[in-house]
């Protein structure tokens, strides 16, 4: 259709589309602020809120006590481990010194060293006893740490069981909170979508079409992009359900419109050519000719073929000749492109030509023949 529009009209239409987009942009910005102030789902809910407080306090006290015991036992175990490592290191060092001394004594075989042998052996035994005591203390602290860890694990398992029991109730409350917010938002956004559908069906070609399309863009953006994604589950259902409904409605509208169009075309093609030409808008005719289709039946026609003057499908005239300069031109043109003669003047000349020819023929006949014809 752009080829049939005047140049200022093209720019005006482009400017009006910019108005539509600007109107949609500001509406979307306003919708974003409204979304930010809408109630949000209650995310402060906790599973512990649905567990009996007496059980929560009892199990939590057990957990705190077990954590303290475990922490203390872990520290004591670390200290015992350090002491055991130190005693073991002392014993290993003394053992190596004793073994070296024994080797030297065997080499010299001096009896006066027997007393020193007894003293060294006694000292080594005392170190071994200190190592054994340190190991026993380490084992005791390890046992206490293990018992504290088991007590903590048991208390945490009990708390986990309480959470599992309360989780269905918590989940139901969370879903109820989301559902309330969902219904509230749906009450706001769904009317926008319905109004946008009504405007699309009834007002999209009206005088105020830029504002209509701007509102339609805003409603679609607000429903499918801004508002619905805030609701993870219900939003997905609504998106797909509304998408299905819109697709079905648009599909039904397209099917009905197609059948109505085909019936209208059949009725139009049955009318006389003059009446069909009068009912065709000039801009519509130029638009269809620009697409190389017949303005009457909208079927493809080879307009570049100079031998085609009438549509082979419906018979409407596509080309004629100027009555003034006899140049082949479009039958829907208002003026001849060669001499500029108006199409209305051509029609007047064509209708007046037979009368002129009749008068000229009568004047050229003899008087007798004319009078004889009059007498007859």
JSON list of N, CA and C in Angstrom, two decimals, residues 1 3-4 261 264-265 268 276 279-301 303 316 318 332:
[
{"chain": "A", "resi": 1, "resn": "UNK", "atom": "N", "xyz": [0.82, -1.21, 0.00]},
{"chain": "A", "resi": 1, "resn": "UNK", "atom": "CA", "xyz": [0.00, 0.00, 0.00]},
{"chain": "A", "resi": 1, "resn": "UNK", "atom": "C", "xyz": [0.85, 1.26, 0.00]},
{"chain": "A", "resi": 3, "resn": "UNK", "atom": "N", "xyz": [3.18, 2.14, -1.93]},
{"chain": "A", "resi": 3, "resn": "UNK", "atom": "CA", "xyz": [3.42, 2.68, -3.26]},
{"chain": "A", "resi": 3, "resn": "UNK", "atom": "C", "xyz": [2.28, 3.55, -3.74]},
{"chain": "A", "resi": 4, "resn": "UNK", "atom": "N", "xyz": [1.07, 3.34, -3.19]},
{"chain": "A", "resi": 4, "resn": "UNK", "atom": "CA", "xyz": [-0.08, 4.12, -3.61]},
{"chain": "A", "resi": 4, "resn": "UNK", "atom": "C", "xyz": [-0.31, 5.34, -2.74]},
{"chain": "A", "resi": 261, "resn": "UNK", "atom": "N", "xyz": [-14.61, -13.26, 3.02]},
{"chain": "A", "resi": 261, "resn": "UNK", "atom": "CA", "xyz": [-13.94, -12.61, 1.89]},
{"chain": "A", "resi": 261, "resn": "UNK", "atom": "C", "xyz": [-14.20, -13.36, 0.58]},
{"chain": "A", "resi": 264, "resn": "UNK", "atom": "N", "xyz": [-17.70, -12.70, -0.54]},
{"chain": "A", "resi": 264, "resn": "UNK", "atom": "CA", "xyz": [-17.81, -11.34, -1.07]},
{"chain": "A", "resi": 264, "resn": "UNK", "atom": "C", "xyz": [-17.20, -11.24, -2.45]},
{"chain": "A", "resi": 265, "resn": "UNK", "atom": "N", "xyz": [-16.06, -11.92, -2.67]},
{"chain": "A", "resi": 265, "resn": "UNK", "atom": "CA", "xyz": [-15.43, -11.89, -3.98]},
{"chain": "A", "resi": 265, "resn": "UNK", "atom": "C", "xyz": [-16.30, -12.55, -5.04]},
{"chain": "A", "resi": 268, "resn": "UNK", "atom": "N", "xyz": [-18.93, -10.07, -5.87]},
{"chain": "A", "resi": 268, "resn": "UNK", "atom": "CA", "xyz": [-18.37, -8.95, -6.61]},
{"chain": "A", "resi": 268, "resn": "UNK", "atom": "C", "xyz": [-18.11, -9.33, -8.06]},
{"chain": "A", "resi": 276, "resn": "UNK", "atom": "N", "xyz": [-18.50, -2.79, -10.52]},
{"chain": "A", "resi": 276, "resn": "UNK", "atom": "CA", "xyz": [-17.32, -3.26, -9.78]},
{"chain": "A", "resi": 276, "resn": "UNK", "atom": "C", "xyz": [-16.23, -2.19, -9.76]},
{"chain": "A", "resi": 279, "resn": "UNK", "atom": "N", "xyz": [-17.06, 0.58, -7.27]},
{"chain": "A", "resi": 279, "resn": "UNK", "atom": "CA", "xyz": [-16.93, 0.21, -5.86]},
{"chain": "A", "resi": 279, "resn": "UNK", "atom": "C", "xyz": [-15.47, 0.08, -5.44]},
{"chain": "A", "resi": 280, "resn": "UNK", "atom": "N", "xyz": [-14.55, 0.04, -6.43]},
{"chain": "A", "resi": 280, "resn": "UNK", "atom": "CA", "xyz": [-13.13, -0.08, -6.09]},
{"chain": "A", "resi": 280, "resn": "UNK", "atom": "C", "xyz": [-12.55, 1.29, -5.72]},
{"chain": "A", "resi": 281, "resn": "UNK", "atom": "N", "xyz": [-11.89, 1.36, -4.60]},
{"chain": "A", "resi": 281, "resn": "UNK", "atom": "CA", "xyz": [-11.20, 2.59, -4.21]},
{"chain": "A", "resi": 281, "resn": "UNK", "atom": "C", "xyz": [-9.96, 2.78, -5.07]},
{"chain": "A", "resi": 282, "resn": "UNK", "atom": "N", "xyz": [-9.65, 4.04, -5.34]},
{"chain": "A", "resi": 282, "resn": "UNK", "atom": "CA", "xyz": [-8.48, 4.35, -6.16]},
{"chain": "A", "resi": 282, "resn": "UNK", "atom": "C", "xyz": [-7.20, 3.84, -5.51]},
{"chain": "A", "resi": 283, "resn": "UNK", "atom": "N", "xyz": [-7.05, 4.09, -4.22]},
{"chain": "A", "resi": 283, "resn": "UNK", "atom": "CA", "xyz": [-5.84, 3.65, -3.51]},
{"chain": "A", "resi": 283, "resn": "UNK", "atom": "C", "xyz": [-5.75, 2.14, -3.46]},
{"chain": "A", "resi": 284, "resn": "UNK", "atom": "N", "xyz": [-6.89, 1.48, -3.25]},
{"chain": "A", "resi": 284, "resn": "UNK", "atom": "CA", "xyz": [-6.89, 0.02, -3.21]},
{"chain": "A", "resi": 284, "resn": "UNK", "atom": "C", "xyz": [-6.50, -0.55, -4.57]},
{"chain": "A", "resi": 285, "resn": "UNK", "atom": "N", "xyz": [-7.03, 0.04, -5.64]},
{"chain": "A", "resi": 285, "resn": "UNK", "atom": "CA", "xyz": [-6.69, -0.44, -6.98]},
{"chain": "A", "resi": 285, "resn": "UNK", "atom": "C", "xyz": [-5.19, -0.29, -7.25]},
{"chain": "A", "resi": 286, "resn": "UNK", "atom": "N", "xyz": [-4.62, 0.87, -6.89]},
{"chain": "A", "resi": 286, "resn": "UNK", "atom": "CA", "xyz": [-3.19, 1.07, -7.11]},
{"chain": "A", "resi": 286, "resn": "UNK", "atom": "C", "xyz": [-2.36, 0.12, -6.24]},
{"chain": "A", "resi": 287, "resn": "UNK", "atom": "N", "xyz": [-2.82, -0.13, -5.03]},
{"chain": "A", "resi": 287, "resn": "UNK", "atom": "CA", "xyz": [-2.10, -1.06, -4.15]},
{"chain": "A", "resi": 287, "resn": "UNK", "atom": "C", "xyz": [-2.06, -2.45, -4.75]},
{"chain": "A", "resi": 288, "resn": "UNK", "atom": "N", "xyz": [-3.18, -2.92, -5.27]},
{"chain": "A", "resi": 288, "resn": "UNK", "atom": "CA", "xyz": [-3.22, -4.26, -5.85]},
{"chain": "A", "resi": 288, "resn": "UNK", "atom": "C", "xyz": [-2.44, -4.33, -7.15]},
{"chain": "A", "resi": 289, "resn": "UNK", "atom": "N", "xyz": [-2.51, -3.28, -7.96]},
{"chain": "A", "resi": 289, "resn": "UNK", "atom": "CA", "xyz": [-1.73, -3.28, -9.18]},
{"chain": "A", "resi": 289, "resn": "UNK", "atom": "C", "xyz": [-0.23, -3.29, -8.88]},
{"chain": "A", "resi": 290, "resn": "UNK", "atom": "N", "xyz": [0.17, -2.59, -7.81]},
{"chain": "A", "resi": 290, "resn": "UNK", "atom": "CA", "xyz": [1.58, -2.60, -7.43]},
{"chain": "A", "resi": 290, "resn": "UNK", "atom": "C", "xyz": [2.05, -3.99, -7.03]},
{"chain": "A", "resi": 291, "resn": "UNK", "atom": "N", "xyz": [1.14, -4.84, -6.59]},
{"chain": "A", "resi": 291, "resn": "UNK", "atom": "CA", "xyz": [1.49, -6.21, -6.23]},
{"chain": "A", "resi": 291, "resn": "UNK", "atom": "C", "xyz": [1.31, -7.19, -7.39]},
{"chain": "A", "resi": 292, "resn": "UNK", "atom": "N", "xyz": [1.02, -6.65, -8.59]},
{"chain": "A", "resi": 292, "resn": "UNK", "atom": "CA", "xyz": [0.82, -7.48, -9.79]},
{"chain": "A", "resi": 292, "resn": "UNK", "atom": "C", "xyz": [-0.34, -8.44, -9.62]},
{"chain": "A", "resi": 293, "resn": "UNK", "atom": "N", "xyz": [-1.43, -7.95, -9.04]},
{"chain": "A", "resi": 293, "resn": "UNK", "atom": "CA", "xyz": [-2.65, -8.74, -8.92]},
{"chain": "A", "resi": 293, "resn": "UNK", "atom": "C", "xyz": [-3.80, -7.92, -9.48]},
{"chain": "A", "resi": 294, "resn": "UNK", "atom": "N", "xyz": [-4.84, -8.61, -9.87]},
{"chain": "A", "resi": 294, "resn": "UNK", "atom": "CA", "xyz": [-6.02, -7.95, -10.42]},
{"chain": "A", "resi": 294, "resn": "UNK", "atom": "C", "xyz": [-6.73, -7.15, -9.33]},
{"chain": "A", "resi": 295, "resn": "UNK", "atom": "N", "xyz": [-7.07, -5.88, -9.55]},
{"chain": "A", "resi": 295, "resn": "UNK", "atom": "CA", "xyz": [-7.78, -5.12, -8.53]},
{"chain": "A", "resi": 295, "resn": "UNK", "atom": "C", "xyz": [-9.17, -5.66, -8.22]},
{"chain": "A", "resi": 296, "resn": "UNK", "atom": "N", "xyz": [-9.75, -6.41, -9.19]},
{"chain": "A", "resi": 296, "resn": "UNK", "atom": "CA", "xyz": [-11.09, -6.93, -8.96]},
{"chain": "A", "resi": 296, "resn": "UNK", "atom": "C", "xyz": [-11.13, -8.23, -8.20]},
{"chain": "A", "resi": 297, "resn": "UNK", "atom": "N", "xyz": [-10.35, -9.23, -8.61]},
{"chain": "A", "resi": 297, "resn": "UNK", "atom": "CA", "xyz": [-10.39, -10.56, -7.98]},
{"chain": "A", "resi": 297, "resn": "UNK", "atom": "C", "xyz": [-9.14, -10.89, -7.18]},
{"chain": "A", "resi": 298, "resn": "UNK", "atom": "N", "xyz": [-8.14, -10.03, -7.26]},
{"chain": "A", "resi": 298, "resn": "UNK", "atom": "CA", "xyz": [-6.90, -10.19, -6.50]},
{"chain": "A", "resi": 298, "resn": "UNK", "atom": "C", "xyz": [-6.14, -11.46, -6.85]},
{"chain": "A", "resi": 299, "resn": "UNK", "atom": "N", "xyz": [-6.29, -11.94, -8.09]},
{"chain": "A", "resi": 299, "resn": "UNK", "atom": "CA", "xyz": [-5.50, -13.06, -8.56]},
{"chain": "A", "resi": 299, "resn": "UNK", "atom": "C", "xyz": [-4.28, -12.54, -9.33]},
{"chain": "A", "resi": 300, "resn": "UNK", "atom": "N", "xyz": [-3.20, -13.30, -9.36]},
{"chain": "A", "resi": 300, "resn": "UNK", "atom": "CA", "xyz": [-2.00, -12.82, -10.06]},
{"chain": "A", "resi": 300, "resn": "UNK", "atom": "C", "xyz": [-2.24, -12.62, -11.55]},
{"chain": "A", "resi": 301, "resn": "UNK", "atom": "N", "xyz": [-1.72, -11.50, -12.06]},
{"chain": "A", "resi": 301, "resn": "UNK", "atom": "CA", "xyz": [-1.83, -11.17, -13.48]},
{"chain": "A", "resi": 301, "resn": "UNK", "atom": "C", "xyz": [-0.48, -10.62, -13.94]},
{"chain": "A", "resi": 303, "resn": "UNK", "atom": "N", "xyz": [1.12, -8.13, -15.52]},
{"chain": "A", "resi": 303, "resn": "UNK", "atom": "CA", "xyz": [0.84, -6.77, -15.98]},
{"chain": "A", "resi": 303, "resn": "UNK", "atom": "C", "xyz": [1.90, -6.26, -16.96]},
{"chain": "A", "resi": 316, "resn": "UNK", "atom": "N", "xyz": [-12.37, -8.03, -15.69]},
{"chain": "A", "resi": 316, "resn": "UNK", "atom": "CA", "xyz": [-12.37, -6.59, -15.49]},
{"chain": "A", "resi": 316, "resn": "UNK", "atom": "C", "xyz": [-11.27, -5.96, -16.31]},
{"chain": "A", "resi": 318, "resn": "UNK", "atom": "N", "xyz": [-8.16, -3.90, -17.33]},
{"chain": "A", "resi": 318, "resn": "UNK", "atom": "CA", "xyz": [-6.95, -3.47, -16.64]},
{"chain": "A", "resi": 318, "resn": "UNK", "atom": "C", "xyz": [-6.26, -2.32, -17.37]},
{"chain": "A", "resi": 332, "resn": "UNK", "atom": "N", "xyz": [-7.36, 2.22, -14.44]},
{"chain": "A", "resi": 332, "resn": "UNK", "atom": "CA", "xyz": [-7.71, 2.81, -13.15]},
{"chain": "A", "resi": 332, "resn": "UNK", "atom": "C", "xyz": [-7.02, 4.15, -12.93]}
]
